[in-house]
mmCIF file of C-alpha atoms and ligand atoms in Angstrom:
data_model
loop_
_atom_site.group_PDB
_atom_site.id
_atom_site.type_symbol
_atom_site.label_atom_id
_atom_site.label_comp_id
_atom_site.label_asym_id
_atom_site.label_seq_id
_atom_site.Cartn_x
_atom_site.Cartn_y
_atom_site.Cartn_z
ATOM 1 C CA MET E 1 -37.369 -76.035 -17.132
ATOM 2 C CA ARG E 2 -39.413 -79.007 -18.281
ATOM 3 C CA GLN E 3 -42.422 -78.108 -16.149
ATOM 4 C CA ALA E 4 -44.132 -81.032 -18.078
ATOM 5 C CA GLY E 5 -42.930 -84.408 -18.630
ATOM 6 C CA ARG E 6 -42.460 -87.984 -17.644
ATOM 7 C CA TYR E 7 -42.476 -87.251 -13.670
ATOM 8 C CA LEU E 8 -46.211 -86.288 -14.108
ATOM 9 C CA PRO E 9 -48.733 -89.221 -14.183
ATOM 10 C CA GLU E 10 -51.172 -87.066 -16.165
ATOM 11 C CA TYR E 11 -48.487 -86.352 -18.777
ATOM 12 C CA ARG E 12 -47.655 -90.082 -19.000
ATOM 13 C CA ALA E 13 -51.285 -90.982 -19.417
ATOM 14 C CA LEU E 14 -51.724 -88.540 -22.352
ATOM 15 C CA ARG E 15 -48.491 -89.717 -23.974
ATOM 16 C CA ALA E 16 -49.646 -93.264 -23.762
ATOM 17 C CA LYS E 17 -52.964 -92.345 -25.389
ATOM 18 C CA ALA E 18 -51.303 -90.228 -28.141
ATOM 19 C CA GLY E 19 -48.617 -92.849 -28.906
ATOM 20 C CA ASP E 20 -45.559 -90.772 -29.042
ATOM 21 C CA PHE E 21 -43.996 -87.388 -28.071
ATOM 22 C CA LEU E 22 -44.185 -85.769 -31.499
ATOM 23 C CA THR E 23 -47.916 -86.330 -31.783
ATOM 24 C CA LEU E 24 -48.289 -84.481 -28.488
ATOM 25 C CA CYS E 25 -46.213 -81.502 -29.930
ATOM 26 C CA LYS E 26 -48.080 -81.514 -33.158
ATOM 27 C CA THR E 27 -51.678 -81.719 -31.839
ATOM 28 C CA PRO E 28 -52.511 -78.190 -30.406
ATOM 29 C CA GLU E 29 -55.244 -79.286 -28.000
ATOM 30 C CA LEU E 30 -52.824 -81.860 -26.564
ATOM 31 C CA ALA E 31 -49.880 -79.364 -26.380
ATOM 32 C CA CYS E 32 -52.317 -76.937 -24.783
ATOM 33 C CA GLU E 33 -53.458 -79.458 -22.089
ATOM 34 C CA ILE E 34 -49.979 -80.521 -21.259
ATOM 35 C CA THR E 35 -48.747 -76.967 -20.891
ATOM 36 C CA LEU E 36 -51.383 -76.344 -18.389
ATOM 37 C CA GLN E 37 -51.017 -79.642 -16.292
ATOM 38 C CA PRO E 38 -48.211 -78.377 -14.159
ATOM 39 C CA LEU E 39 -50.057 -75.122 -13.478
ATOM 40 C CA ASN E 40 -53.084 -77.109 -12.271
ATOM 41 C CA ARG E 41 -50.892 -78.919 -9.816
ATOM 42 C CA PHE E 42 -48.432 -76.317 -8.645
ATOM 43 C CA ARG E 43 -48.611 -72.618 -7.702
ATOM 44 C CA LEU E 44 -46.380 -71.563 -10.666
ATOM 45 C CA ASP E 45 -46.004 -67.834 -11.848
ATOM 46 C CA ALA E 46 -45.739 -68.681 -15.572
ATOM 47 C CA ALA E 47 -46.458 -71.287 -18.093
ATOM 48 C CA ILE E 48 -43.908 -72.671 -20.619
ATOM 49 C CA LEU E 49 -45.266 -73.775 -23.987
ATOM 50 C CA PHE E 50 -45.114 -77.638 -24.336
ATOM 51 C CA SER E 51 -43.026 -78.327 -27.539
ATOM 52 C CA ASP E 52 -39.406 -79.070 -28.219
ATOM 53 C CA ILE E 53 -36.290 -77.277 -29.374
ATOM 54 C CA LEU E 54 -36.013 -79.743 -32.205
ATOM 55 C CA THR E 55 -39.229 -78.650 -34.117
ATOM 56 C CA ILE E 56 -37.087 -76.329 -36.377
ATOM 57 C CA PRO E 57 -34.838 -79.154 -37.741
ATOM 58 C CA ASP E 58 -37.923 -81.291 -38.195
ATOM 59 C CA ALA E 59 -39.505 -78.507 -40.222
ATOM 60 C CA MET E 60 -36.314 -78.261 -42.334
ATOM 61 C CA GLY E 61 -36.965 -81.999 -43.351
ATOM 62 C CA LEU E 62 -34.459 -83.926 -41.202
ATOM 63 C CA GLY E 63 -37.187 -86.360 -39.973
ATOM 64 C CA LEU E 64 -37.370 -86.182 -36.186
ATOM 65 C CA HIS E 65 -38.466 -89.013 -34.106
ATOM 66 C CA PHE E 66 -38.211 -89.797 -30.381
ATOM 67 C CA THR E 67 -37.697 -93.276 -29.017
ATOM 68 C CA GLU E 68 -39.016 -93.943 -25.502
ATOM 69 C CA GLY E 69 -35.993 -93.684 -23.016
ATOM 70 C CA GLU E 70 -33.532 -92.674 -25.791
ATOM 71 C CA GLY E 71 -34.347 -89.165 -26.671
ATOM 72 C CA PRO E 72 -34.382 -87.615 -30.126
ATOM 73 C CA HIS E 73 -33.047 -88.939 -33.438
ATOM 74 C CA PHE E 74 -33.003 -87.695 -36.944
ATOM 75 C CA LYS E 75 -33.695 -89.930 -39.985
ATOM 76 C CA ARG E 76 -31.197 -87.720 -42.010
ATOM 77 C CA ARG E 77 -28.263 -86.040 -40.179
ATOM 78 C CA LEU E 78 -26.144 -83.427 -41.895
ATOM 79 C CA GLU E 79 -23.040 -85.192 -43.517
ATOM 80 C CA SER E 80 -21.736 -82.699 -46.061
ATOM 81 C CA ALA E 81 -21.462 -79.061 -47.101
ATOM 82 C CA ALA E 82 -24.006 -79.787 -49.853
ATOM 83 C CA ASP E 83 -26.571 -80.986 -47.106
ATOM 84 C CA ILE E 84 -26.006 -77.597 -45.322
ATOM 85 C CA LYS E 85 -26.389 -75.554 -48.338
ATOM 86 C CA ALA E 86 -29.513 -77.332 -49.450
ATOM 87 C CA LEU E 87 -31.285 -76.176 -46.115
ATOM 88 C CA CYS E 88 -34.005 -73.495 -46.387
ATOM 89 C CA VAL E 89 -35.426 -71.376 -43.642
ATOM 90 C CA PRO E 90 -38.815 -72.858 -42.839
ATOM 91 C CA ASP E 91 -41.852 -70.679 -42.964
ATOM 92 C CA PRO E 92 -43.244 -70.920 -39.353
ATOM 93 C CA HIS E 93 -46.763 -70.251 -40.560
ATOM 94 C CA GLU E 94 -46.663 -73.246 -42.882
ATOM 95 C CA LYS E 95 -44.312 -75.905 -41.337
ATOM 96 C CA LEU E 96 -44.754 -74.921 -37.706
ATOM 97 C CA SER E 97 -48.208 -73.677 -37.721
ATOM 98 C CA TYR E 98 -49.215 -76.373 -35.037
ATOM 99 C CA VAL E 99 -47.005 -74.465 -32.524
ATOM 100 C CA MET E 100 -48.752 -71.166 -33.171
ATOM 101 C CA ASP E 101 -52.254 -72.954 -33.027
ATOM 102 C CA ALA E 102 -51.196 -74.296 -29.516
ATOM 103 C CA ILE E 103 -50.010 -70.857 -28.332
ATOM 104 C CA ARG E 104 -53.363 -69.288 -29.399
ATOM 105 C CA LEU E 105 -55.317 -71.990 -27.530
ATOM 106 C CA ILE E 106 -53.138 -71.790 -24.395
ATOM 107 C CA LYS E 107 -53.560 -67.959 -24.252
ATOM 108 C CA GLN E 108 -57.370 -68.373 -24.581
ATOM 109 C CA GLU E 109 -57.155 -70.780 -21.471
ATOM 110 C CA LEU E 110 -55.000 -68.639 -19.539
ATOM 111 C CA ALA E 111 -57.298 -65.610 -19.948
ATOM 112 C CA ILE E 112 -60.264 -67.418 -18.375
ATOM 113 C CA PRO E 113 -60.636 -66.309 -14.820
ATOM 114 C CA SER E 114 -60.163 -69.243 -12.273
ATOM 115 C CA GLU E 115 -63.675 -68.889 -10.773
ATOM 116 C CA ASP E 116 -65.180 -69.369 -14.317
ATOM 117 C CA LYS E 117 -63.313 -72.555 -15.109
ATOM 118 C CA ASP E 118 -65.910 -75.105 -13.847
ATOM 119 C CA VAL E 119 -68.696 -73.419 -15.891
ATOM 120 C CA ARG E 120 -66.981 -73.815 -19.264
ATOM 121 C CA SER E 121 -69.450 -74.727 -22.093
ATOM 122 C CA ASP E 122 -67.161 -77.171 -23.824
ATOM 123 C CA LYS E 123 -66.662 -79.550 -20.833
ATOM 124 C CA SER E 124 -63.184 -80.269 -21.848
ATOM 125 C CA THR E 125 -60.692 -81.553 -19.210
ATOM 126 C CA LEU E 126 -58.693 -78.344 -19.700
ATOM 127 C CA GLY E 127 -58.400 -75.958 -16.848
ATOM 128 C CA ALA E 128 -59.886 -78.115 -14.070
ATOM 129 C CA PRO E 129 -59.420 -76.659 -10.821
ATOM 130 C CA GLY E 130 -57.364 -73.822 -12.485
ATOM 131 C CA ARG E 131 -55.082 -71.571 -10.506
ATOM 132 C CA TYR E 132 -53.463 -70.249 -13.398
ATOM 133 C CA SER E 133 -55.392 -67.254 -14.679
ATOM 134 C CA LYS E 134 -53.278 -64.575 -16.181
ATOM 135 C CA ALA E 135 -50.044 -66.458 -15.804
ATOM 136 C CA PRO E 136 -47.739 -65.245 -18.680
ATOM 137 C CA LEU E 137 -46.721 -67.766 -21.385
ATOM 138 C CA ILE E 138 -43.013 -68.424 -22.261
ATOM 139 C CA GLY E 139 -42.211 -69.352 -25.767
ATOM 140 C CA PHE E 140 -38.840 -70.779 -26.697
ATOM 141 C CA SER E 141 -36.335 -71.944 -29.261
ATOM 142 C CA GLY E 142 -33.016 -73.765 -29.212
ATOM 143 C CA SER E 143 -29.980 -71.635 -29.939
ATOM 144 C CA PRO E 144 -28.508 -71.950 -33.438
ATOM 145 C CA TRP E 145 -25.401 -73.767 -31.929
ATOM 146 C CA THR E 146 -27.518 -76.181 -29.892
ATOM 147 C CA LEU E 147 -29.684 -76.974 -32.887
ATOM 148 C CA ALA E 148 -26.624 -77.484 -35.090
ATOM 149 C CA CYS E 149 -25.199 -79.997 -32.561
ATOM 150 C CA TYR E 150 -28.319 -82.170 -32.817
ATOM 151 C CA MET E 151 -28.524 -81.718 -36.732
ATOM 152 C CA ILE E 152 -24.915 -82.821 -37.265
ATOM 153 C CA GLU E 153 -24.652 -85.488 -34.498
ATOM 154 C CA GLY E 154 -28.058 -86.920 -35.453
ATOM 155 C CA GLY E 155 -29.277 -86.977 -31.836
ATOM 156 C CA LYS E 156 -27.777 -86.647 -28.492
ATOM 157 C CA SER E 157 -23.909 -87.102 -28.244
ATOM 158 C CA GLN E 158 -21.333 -88.028 -25.780
ATOM 159 C CA ASN E 159 -18.428 -86.050 -27.093
ATOM 160 C CA PHE E 160 -19.707 -83.863 -29.967
ATOM 161 C CA HIS E 161 -16.831 -84.874 -32.138
ATOM 162 C CA ARG E 162 -18.688 -84.694 -35.433
ATOM 163 C CA ILE E 163 -19.651 -80.976 -34.913
ATOM 164 C CA LYS E 164 -16.197 -80.148 -33.332
ATOM 165 C CA LYS E 165 -14.396 -81.616 -36.428
ATOM 166 C CA TRP E 166 -16.547 -79.266 -38.665
ATOM 167 C CA LEU E 167 -15.734 -76.331 -36.285
ATOM 168 C CA TYR E 168 -12.042 -76.829 -36.571
ATOM 169 C CA THR E 169 -11.818 -78.007 -40.298
ATOM 170 C CA GLU E 170 -14.660 -76.253 -42.032
ATOM 171 C CA PRO E 171 -15.661 -73.124 -40.013
ATOM 172 C CA ALA E 172 -17.154 -71.320 -42.977
ATOM 173 C CA ILE E 173 -19.573 -74.123 -43.683
ATOM 174 C CA LEU E 174 -20.552 -74.215 -40.047
ATOM 175 C CA HIS E 175 -21.199 -70.520 -40.059
ATOM 176 C CA HIS E 176 -23.394 -71.010 -43.076
ATOM 177 C CA LEU E 177 -25.505 -73.532 -41.161
ATOM 178 C CA LEU E 178 -25.582 -71.277 -37.952
ATOM 179 C CA ASN E 179 -26.743 -68.309 -40.087
ATOM 180 C CA THR E 180 -29.487 -70.346 -41.757
ATOM 181 C CA LEU E 181 -30.565 -71.455 -38.221
ATOM 182 C CA ALA E 182 -30.390 -67.905 -36.854
ATOM 183 C CA GLN E 183 -32.754 -66.701 -39.659
ATOM 184 C CA SER E 184 -35.058 -69.653 -38.880
ATOM 185 C CA VAL E 185 -35.154 -68.941 -35.066
ATOM 186 C CA ILE E 186 -35.840 -65.235 -35.757
ATOM 187 C CA ALA E 187 -38.860 -66.115 -37.997
ATOM 188 C CA TYR E 188 -40.100 -68.756 -35.591
ATOM 189 C CA LEU E 189 -39.830 -66.540 -32.403
ATOM 190 C CA ILE E 190 -41.570 -63.613 -34.165
ATOM 191 C CA ALA E 191 -44.386 -65.910 -35.173
ATOM 192 C CA GLN E 192 -44.617 -67.170 -31.457
ATOM 193 C CA ILE E 193 -44.685 -63.561 -30.216
ATOM 194 C CA GLU E 194 -47.488 -62.690 -32.866
ATOM 195 C CA ALA E 195 -49.504 -65.695 -31.653
ATOM 196 C CA GLY E 196 -49.328 -64.415 -28.037
ATOM 197 C CA VAL E 197 -46.256 -65.484 -25.991
ATOM 198 C CA ASP E 198 -45.270 -62.892 -23.478
ATOM 199 C CA THR E 199 -41.493 -63.741 -23.233
ATOM 200 C CA VAL E 200 -39.160 -66.019 -25.216
ATOM 201 C CA MET E 201 -36.444 -68.206 -23.840
ATOM 202 C CA ILE E 202 -33.337 -69.343 -26.006
ATOM 203 C CA PHE E 203 -31.900 -72.660 -24.816
ATOM 204 C CA ASP E 204 -28.296 -72.907 -25.573
ATOM 205 C CA SER E 205 -27.978 -76.353 -23.916
ATOM 206 C CA TRP E 206 -24.700 -77.205 -25.546
ATOM 207 C CA GLY E 207 -22.838 -73.760 -25.504
ATOM 208 C CA GLY E 208 -21.075 -74.788 -22.302
ATOM 209 C CA ILE E 209 -19.011 -77.455 -24.274
ATOM 210 C CA LEU E 210 -17.031 -74.737 -25.869
ATOM 211 C CA SER E 211 -13.983 -72.642 -25.017
ATOM 212 C CA PRO E 212 -14.783 -68.927 -24.320
ATOM 213 C CA ASP E 213 -13.770 -67.503 -27.756
ATOM 214 C CA ILE E 214 -15.394 -70.277 -29.709
ATOM 215 C CA TYR E 215 -18.536 -69.841 -27.504
ATOM 216 C CA GLN E 216 -18.677 -66.073 -28.399
ATOM 217 C CA HIS E 217 -18.109 -66.669 -32.242
ATOM 218 C CA PHE E 218 -20.121 -69.761 -32.798
ATOM 219 C CA SER E 219 -23.058 -69.327 -30.307
ATOM 220 C CA LEU E 220 -23.467 -65.960 -28.575
ATOM 221 C CA SER E 221 -22.885 -63.901 -31.774
ATOM 222 C CA TYR E 222 -25.843 -65.586 -33.304
ATOM 223 C CA ILE E 223 -27.970 -65.278 -30.172
ATOM 224 C CA LYS E 224 -27.170 -61.522 -30.307
ATOM 225 C CA THR E 225 -28.337 -61.306 -33.944
ATOM 226 C CA ILE E 226 -31.677 -63.085 -32.961
ATOM 227 C CA ILE E 227 -32.381 -60.688 -30.003
ATOM 228 C CA GLU E 228 -31.585 -57.610 -32.151
ATOM 229 C CA ALA E 229 -34.244 -58.810 -34.701
ATOM 230 C CA LEU E 230 -37.026 -59.349 -31.910
ATOM 231 C CA PRO E 231 -39.614 -56.697 -30.968
ATOM 232 C CA LYS E 232 -38.022 -54.650 -28.113
ATOM 233 C CA HIS E 233 -40.995 -55.040 -25.709
ATOM 234 C CA ILE E 234 -40.537 -58.800 -25.423
ATOM 235 C CA PRO E 235 -37.941 -59.762 -22.723
ATOM 236 C CA VAL E 236 -35.677 -62.491 -23.730
ATOM 237 C CA ILE E 237 -34.244 -65.193 -21.352
ATOM 238 C CA VAL E 238 -30.898 -66.783 -22.452
ATOM 239 C CA TYR E 239 -29.841 -70.082 -20.841
ATOM 240 C CA THR E 240 -26.533 -71.911 -21.364
ATOM 241 C CA LYS E 241 -25.991 -75.111 -19.487
ATOM 242 C CA ASN E 242 -22.546 -74.849 -17.883
ATOM 243 C CA GLY E 243 -22.475 -71.256 -19.027
ATOM 244 C CA GLY E 244 -20.786 -69.678 -15.972
ATOM 245 C CA VAL E 245 -17.551 -69.127 -17.889
ATOM 246 C CA GLY E 246 -19.224 -66.789 -20.287
ATOM 247 C CA LEU E 247 -21.583 -64.767 -18.165
ATOM 248 C CA GLU E 248 -20.221 -61.371 -18.896
ATOM 249 C CA LEU E 249 -20.575 -62.235 -22.793
ATOM 250 C CA MET E 250 -24.053 -63.495 -22.261
ATOM 251 C CA ALA E 251 -24.932 -60.180 -20.558
ATOM 252 C CA GLN E 252 -23.854 -58.398 -23.767
ATOM 253 C CA THR E 253 -26.299 -60.207 -26.042
ATOM 254 C CA GLY E 254 -29.154 -57.764 -25.278
ATOM 255 C CA CYS E 255 -31.114 -60.279 -23.194
ATOM 256 C CA ARG E 256 -33.208 -59.164 -20.145
ATOM 257 C CA VAL E 257 -32.579 -62.347 -18.118
ATOM 258 C CA ILE E 258 -29.837 -64.978 -17.836
ATOM 259 C CA GLY E 259 -30.707 -68.503 -16.937
ATOM 260 C CA ILE E 260 -27.893 -70.192 -14.840
ATOM 261 C CA ASP E 261 -27.546 -73.773 -13.715
ATOM 262 C CA TRP E 262 -26.007 -74.784 -10.297
ATOM 263 C CA THR E 263 -22.269 -74.778 -11.205
ATOM 264 C CA ILE E 264 -22.020 -71.199 -10.159
ATOM 265 C CA THR E 265 -23.346 -69.342 -7.043
ATOM 266 C CA LEU E 266 -26.119 -66.798 -7.585
ATOM 267 C CA GLN E 267 -23.855 -64.210 -5.651
ATOM 268 C CA GLU E 268 -20.938 -64.724 -8.011
ATOM 269 C CA ALA E 269 -23.259 -64.508 -11.036
ATOM 270 C CA ARG E 270 -24.839 -61.332 -9.530
ATOM 271 C CA ARG E 271 -21.311 -59.727 -9.123
ATOM 272 C CA ARG E 272 -20.392 -60.467 -12.786
ATOM 273 C CA VAL E 273 -23.368 -59.079 -14.695
ATOM 274 C CA PRO E 274 -24.827 -55.625 -14.674
ATOM 275 C CA GLU E 275 -27.225 -54.741 -11.680
ATOM 276 C CA THR E 276 -30.245 -54.520 -13.989
ATOM 277 C CA MET E 277 -29.826 -57.986 -15.390
ATOM 278 C CA ILE E 278 -32.337 -60.460 -13.898
ATOM 279 C CA LEU E 279 -31.015 -63.868 -13.012
ATOM 280 C CA GLN E 280 -33.085 -67.235 -13.212
ATOM 281 C CA GLY E 281 -32.599 -70.655 -11.973
ATOM 282 C CA ASN E 282 -29.750 -71.915 -9.831
ATOM 283 C CA TRP E 283 -31.160 -74.945 -8.094
ATOM 284 C CA ASP E 284 -29.860 -78.377 -8.884
ATOM 285 C CA PRO E 285 -32.827 -80.359 -10.016
ATOM 286 C CA ALA E 286 -31.196 -83.359 -8.223
ATOM 287 C CA ILE E 287 -32.300 -81.685 -4.840
ATOM 288 C CA LEU E 288 -35.712 -82.937 -5.788
ATOM 289 C CA LEU E 289 -34.278 -86.474 -5.337
ATOM 290 C CA SER E 290 -34.239 -85.923 -1.564
ATOM 291 C CA HIS E 291 -37.232 -85.023 0.793
ATOM 292 C CA PRO E 292 -39.406 -81.982 1.665
ATOM 293 C CA THR E 293 -37.331 -80.969 4.729
ATOM 294 C CA GLN E 294 -34.049 -81.054 2.753
ATOM 295 C CA ILE E 295 -35.632 -79.276 -0.206
ATOM 296 C CA GLU E 296 -36.754 -76.527 2.142
ATOM 297 C CA GLN E 297 -33.190 -76.094 3.487
ATOM 298 C CA GLU E 298 -31.940 -75.898 -0.188
ATOM 299 C CA VAL E 299 -34.486 -73.262 -1.056
ATOM 300 C CA LYS E 300 -33.540 -71.239 2.062
ATOM 301 C CA LYS E 301 -29.987 -71.102 0.987
ATOM 302 C CA ILE E 302 -30.849 -69.047 -2.232
ATOM 303 C CA CYS E 303 -34.051 -67.220 -1.485
ATOM 304 C CA PRO E 304 -34.671 -64.359 -1.016
ATOM 305 C CA LEU E 305 -32.605 -62.424 -3.592
ATOM 306 C CA SER E 306 -33.844 -59.491 -5.585
ATOM 307 C CA ASN E 307 -33.803 -59.497 -9.487
ATOM 308 C CA HIS E 308 -34.043 -63.290 -9.329
ATOM 309 C CA ILE E 309 -36.556 -65.664 -10.891
ATOM 310 C CA ALA E 310 -36.789 -68.877 -8.939
ATOM 311 C CA ASN E 311 -36.415 -71.893 -11.066
ATOM 312 C CA LEU E 312 -34.361 -75.026 -11.379
ATOM 313 C CA GLY E 313 -30.990 -74.861 -13.212
ATOM 314 C CA HIS E 314 -32.183 -77.584 -15.763
ATOM 315 C CA GLY E 315 -35.083 -79.848 -16.476
ATOM 316 C CA ILE E 316 -36.968 -82.116 -14.164
ATOM 317 C CA THR E 317 -36.117 -85.797 -14.805
ATOM 318 C CA PRO E 318 -38.651 -88.687 -14.841
ATOM 319 C CA ASP E 319 -37.406 -90.158 -11.520
ATOM 320 C CA ILE E 320 -38.445 -87.109 -9.525
ATOM 321 C CA PRO E 321 -41.440 -87.647 -6.991
ATOM 322 C CA VAL E 322 -44.341 -85.259 -7.719
ATOM 323 C CA GLU E 323 -44.674 -84.356 -4.009
ATOM 324 C CA ASN E 324 -41.077 -83.060 -3.983
ATOM 325 C CA VAL E 325 -41.818 -80.609 -6.779
ATOM 326 C CA GLU E 326 -44.832 -79.454 -4.752
ATOM 327 C CA ALA E 327 -42.558 -79.015 -1.632
ATOM 328 C CA PHE E 328 -40.010 -76.999 -3.761
ATOM 329 C CA VAL E 329 -42.608 -74.646 -5.191
ATOM 330 C CA GLU E 330 -44.414 -74.118 -1.804
ATOM 331 C CA ALA E 331 -40.957 -73.401 -0.226
ATOM 332 C CA ILE E 332 -40.163 -70.887 -2.871
ATOM 333 C CA HIS E 333 -43.430 -69.105 -2.087
ATOM 334 C CA ARG E 334 -42.662 -69.162 1.633
ATOM 335 C CA TYR E 335 -39.088 -67.714 1.421
ATOM 336 C CA SER E 336 -39.535 -65.267 -1.532
ATOM 337 C CA PRO E 337 -40.210 -61.602 -0.793
ATOM 338 C CA SER E 338 -43.838 -60.919 -1.709
ATOM 339 C CA ILE E 339 -44.192 -59.198 -5.093
HETATM 340 O O1 1CP L 1 -42.105 -77.849 -19.496
HETATM 341 C C1 1CP L 1 -41.888 -78.278 -20.507
HETATM 342 O O2 1CP L 1 -42.084 -79.502 -20.813
HETATM 343 C C2 1CP L 1 -41.437 -77.330 -21.579
HETATM 344 C C3 1CP L 1 -41.304 -77.944 -22.840
HETATM 345 C C4 1CP L 1 -39.920 -78.381 -23.365
HETATM 346 C C5 1CP L 1 -38.708 -77.636 -23.481
HETATM 347 C C6 1CP L 1 -38.549 -76.243 -23.196
HETATM 348 C C7 1CP L 1 -39.536 -79.725 -23.676
HETATM 349 C C8 1CP L 1 -40.460 -80.836 -23.586
HETATM 350 N N1 1CP L 1 -38.285 -79.800 -24.170
HETATM 351 C C9 1CP L 1 -37.724 -78.535 -24.065
HETATM 352 C C10 1CP L 1 -36.403 -78.011 -24.570
HETATM 353 C C11 1CP L 1 -35.436 -78.970 -24.884
HETATM 354 N N2 1CP L 1 -35.571 -80.116 -25.697
HETATM 355 C C12 1CP L 1 -34.104 -78.745 -24.726
HETATM 356 C C13 1CP L 1 -33.478 -77.564 -24.108
HETATM 357 C C14 1CP L 1 -33.419 -77.686 -22.584
HETATM 358 C C15 1CP L 1 -32.587 -78.687 -22.091
HETATM 359 O O3 1CP L 1 -31.272 -78.449 -22.203
HETATM 360 O O4 1CP L 1 -33.054 -79.623 -21.570
HETATM 361 C C16 1CP L 1 -33.406 -79.786 -25.345
HETATM 362 C C17 1CP L 1 -31.888 -80.029 -25.289
HETATM 363 C C18 1CP L 1 -34.222 -80.693 -25.874
HETATM 364 C C19 1CP L 1 -33.944 -81.920 -26.613
HETATM 365 C C20 1CP L 1 -34.747 -83.023 -25.958
HETATM 366 N N3 1CP L 1 -36.018 -83.288 -26.069
HETATM 367 C C21 1CP L 1 -34.177 -83.988 -25.060
HETATM 368 C C22 1CP L 1 -32.774 -83.986 -24.548
HETATM 369 C C23 1CP L 1 -31.937 -85.074 -25.371
HETATM 370 C C24 1CP L 1 -30.512 -84.876 -24.860
HETATM 371 O O5 1CP L 1 -29.677 -84.537 -25.822
HETATM 372 O O6 1CP L 1 -30.122 -85.082 -23.704
HETATM 373 C C25 1CP L 1 -35.250 -84.867 -24.681
HETATM 374 C C26 1CP L 1 -35.205 -85.963 -23.708
HETATM 375 C C27 1CP L 1 -36.344 -84.390 -25.245
HETATM 376 C C28 1CP L 1 -37.862 -84.876 -25.146
HETATM 377 C C29 1CP L 1 -38.718 -83.946 -24.397
HETATM 378 N N4 1CP L 1 -38.936 -82.685 -24.483
HETATM 379 C C30 1CP L 1 -39.888 -82.226 -23.734
HETATM 380 C C31 1CP L 1 -40.255 -83.350 -22.802
HETATM 381 C C32 1CP L 1 -41.308 -83.261 -21.666
HETATM 382 C C33 1CP L 1 -39.440 -84.372 -23.287
HETATM 383 C C34 1CP L 1 -39.547 -85.842 -22.674
HETATM 384 C C35 1CP L 1 -40.655 -86.429 -23.376
HETATM 385 C C36 1CP L 1 -40.910 -87.858 -23.186
HETATM 386 O O7 1CP L 1 -40.110 -88.660 -23.329
HETATM 387 O O8 1CP L 1 -42.156 -88.160 -23.023
#
């Protein structure tokens, strides 16, 4: 969850040099470097592609821009049924080729054994004292529902009233949009897999604002369609913020891993999904606001558990001290059963 970002000084330095967030995403060498920054600092077991879930709506022509401290905005939000019907599924090899180029670069870097990193011929800053050889790479996309929220609201929202009005007054039009987005996510994730990612994560960040039956029909059913269309050897992680209420339904989407936030205990989640389902996450990122001793206590409460991928329950915010992230990762290594 947001391994990279504003809490890291080396990320802030690159962002300042590039000028803005989208330039970082759209320049494969920079996206590669940022993907590897957290792995250079911490003993992480996997890398997550540096990008954003909003690259698909951007490729659809909505004009994404990020304002410092304010998050994402679209120049053109979806206002009418005609706007929705005019949207096309973007060809990921054309409009999103910068993502696939970044993935190929990252995979090359991850394949270089640690001991060879200081004798690289190109003398780039990538991979300096690398600890990350052979770490798998996680690709990702937003869920159709979460992407639709941003496209209809025009950016982040307090109450999601615009999309909820559509949901209850024009459900067929909303389904049309969700279907176009599901087809777009399928093409995008298949392209990421062909470029080399080892697993994919679907972020349904706003699925948790829905009642259970609406969540099933407007979010999970599209996630299920996406998973059915992906190659079977690629494990899929599904994460819904505040998704505790729908855990059993999430387990029926065909995913291999369910990401959970901190509003449900891991023990309860374990009881409610099949034994073979892997659970990921569960620590409140706010524990990282405390200090290493407290962080160690919090880690001990949850580790060790089998069929569990240690992770935060949501992203790291800019106000987190870097040394607390280090303390968290090291405590996880101390208290996890060795693999
Ligand atoms: O470790 C990584 O950095 C991985 C890359 C990554 C991922 C997986 C980023 C970089 N964003 C995301 C996913 C993402 N983006 C989600 C799903 C996860 C979640 O719920 O947080 C969402 C909702 C977004 C949209 C977005 N992008 C927001 C949230 C706005 C809101 O509605 O609250 C923000 C602030 C961004 C910008 C962004 N994306 C990523 C970073 C590092 C940043 C901050 C960039 C900066 O300001 O410099």
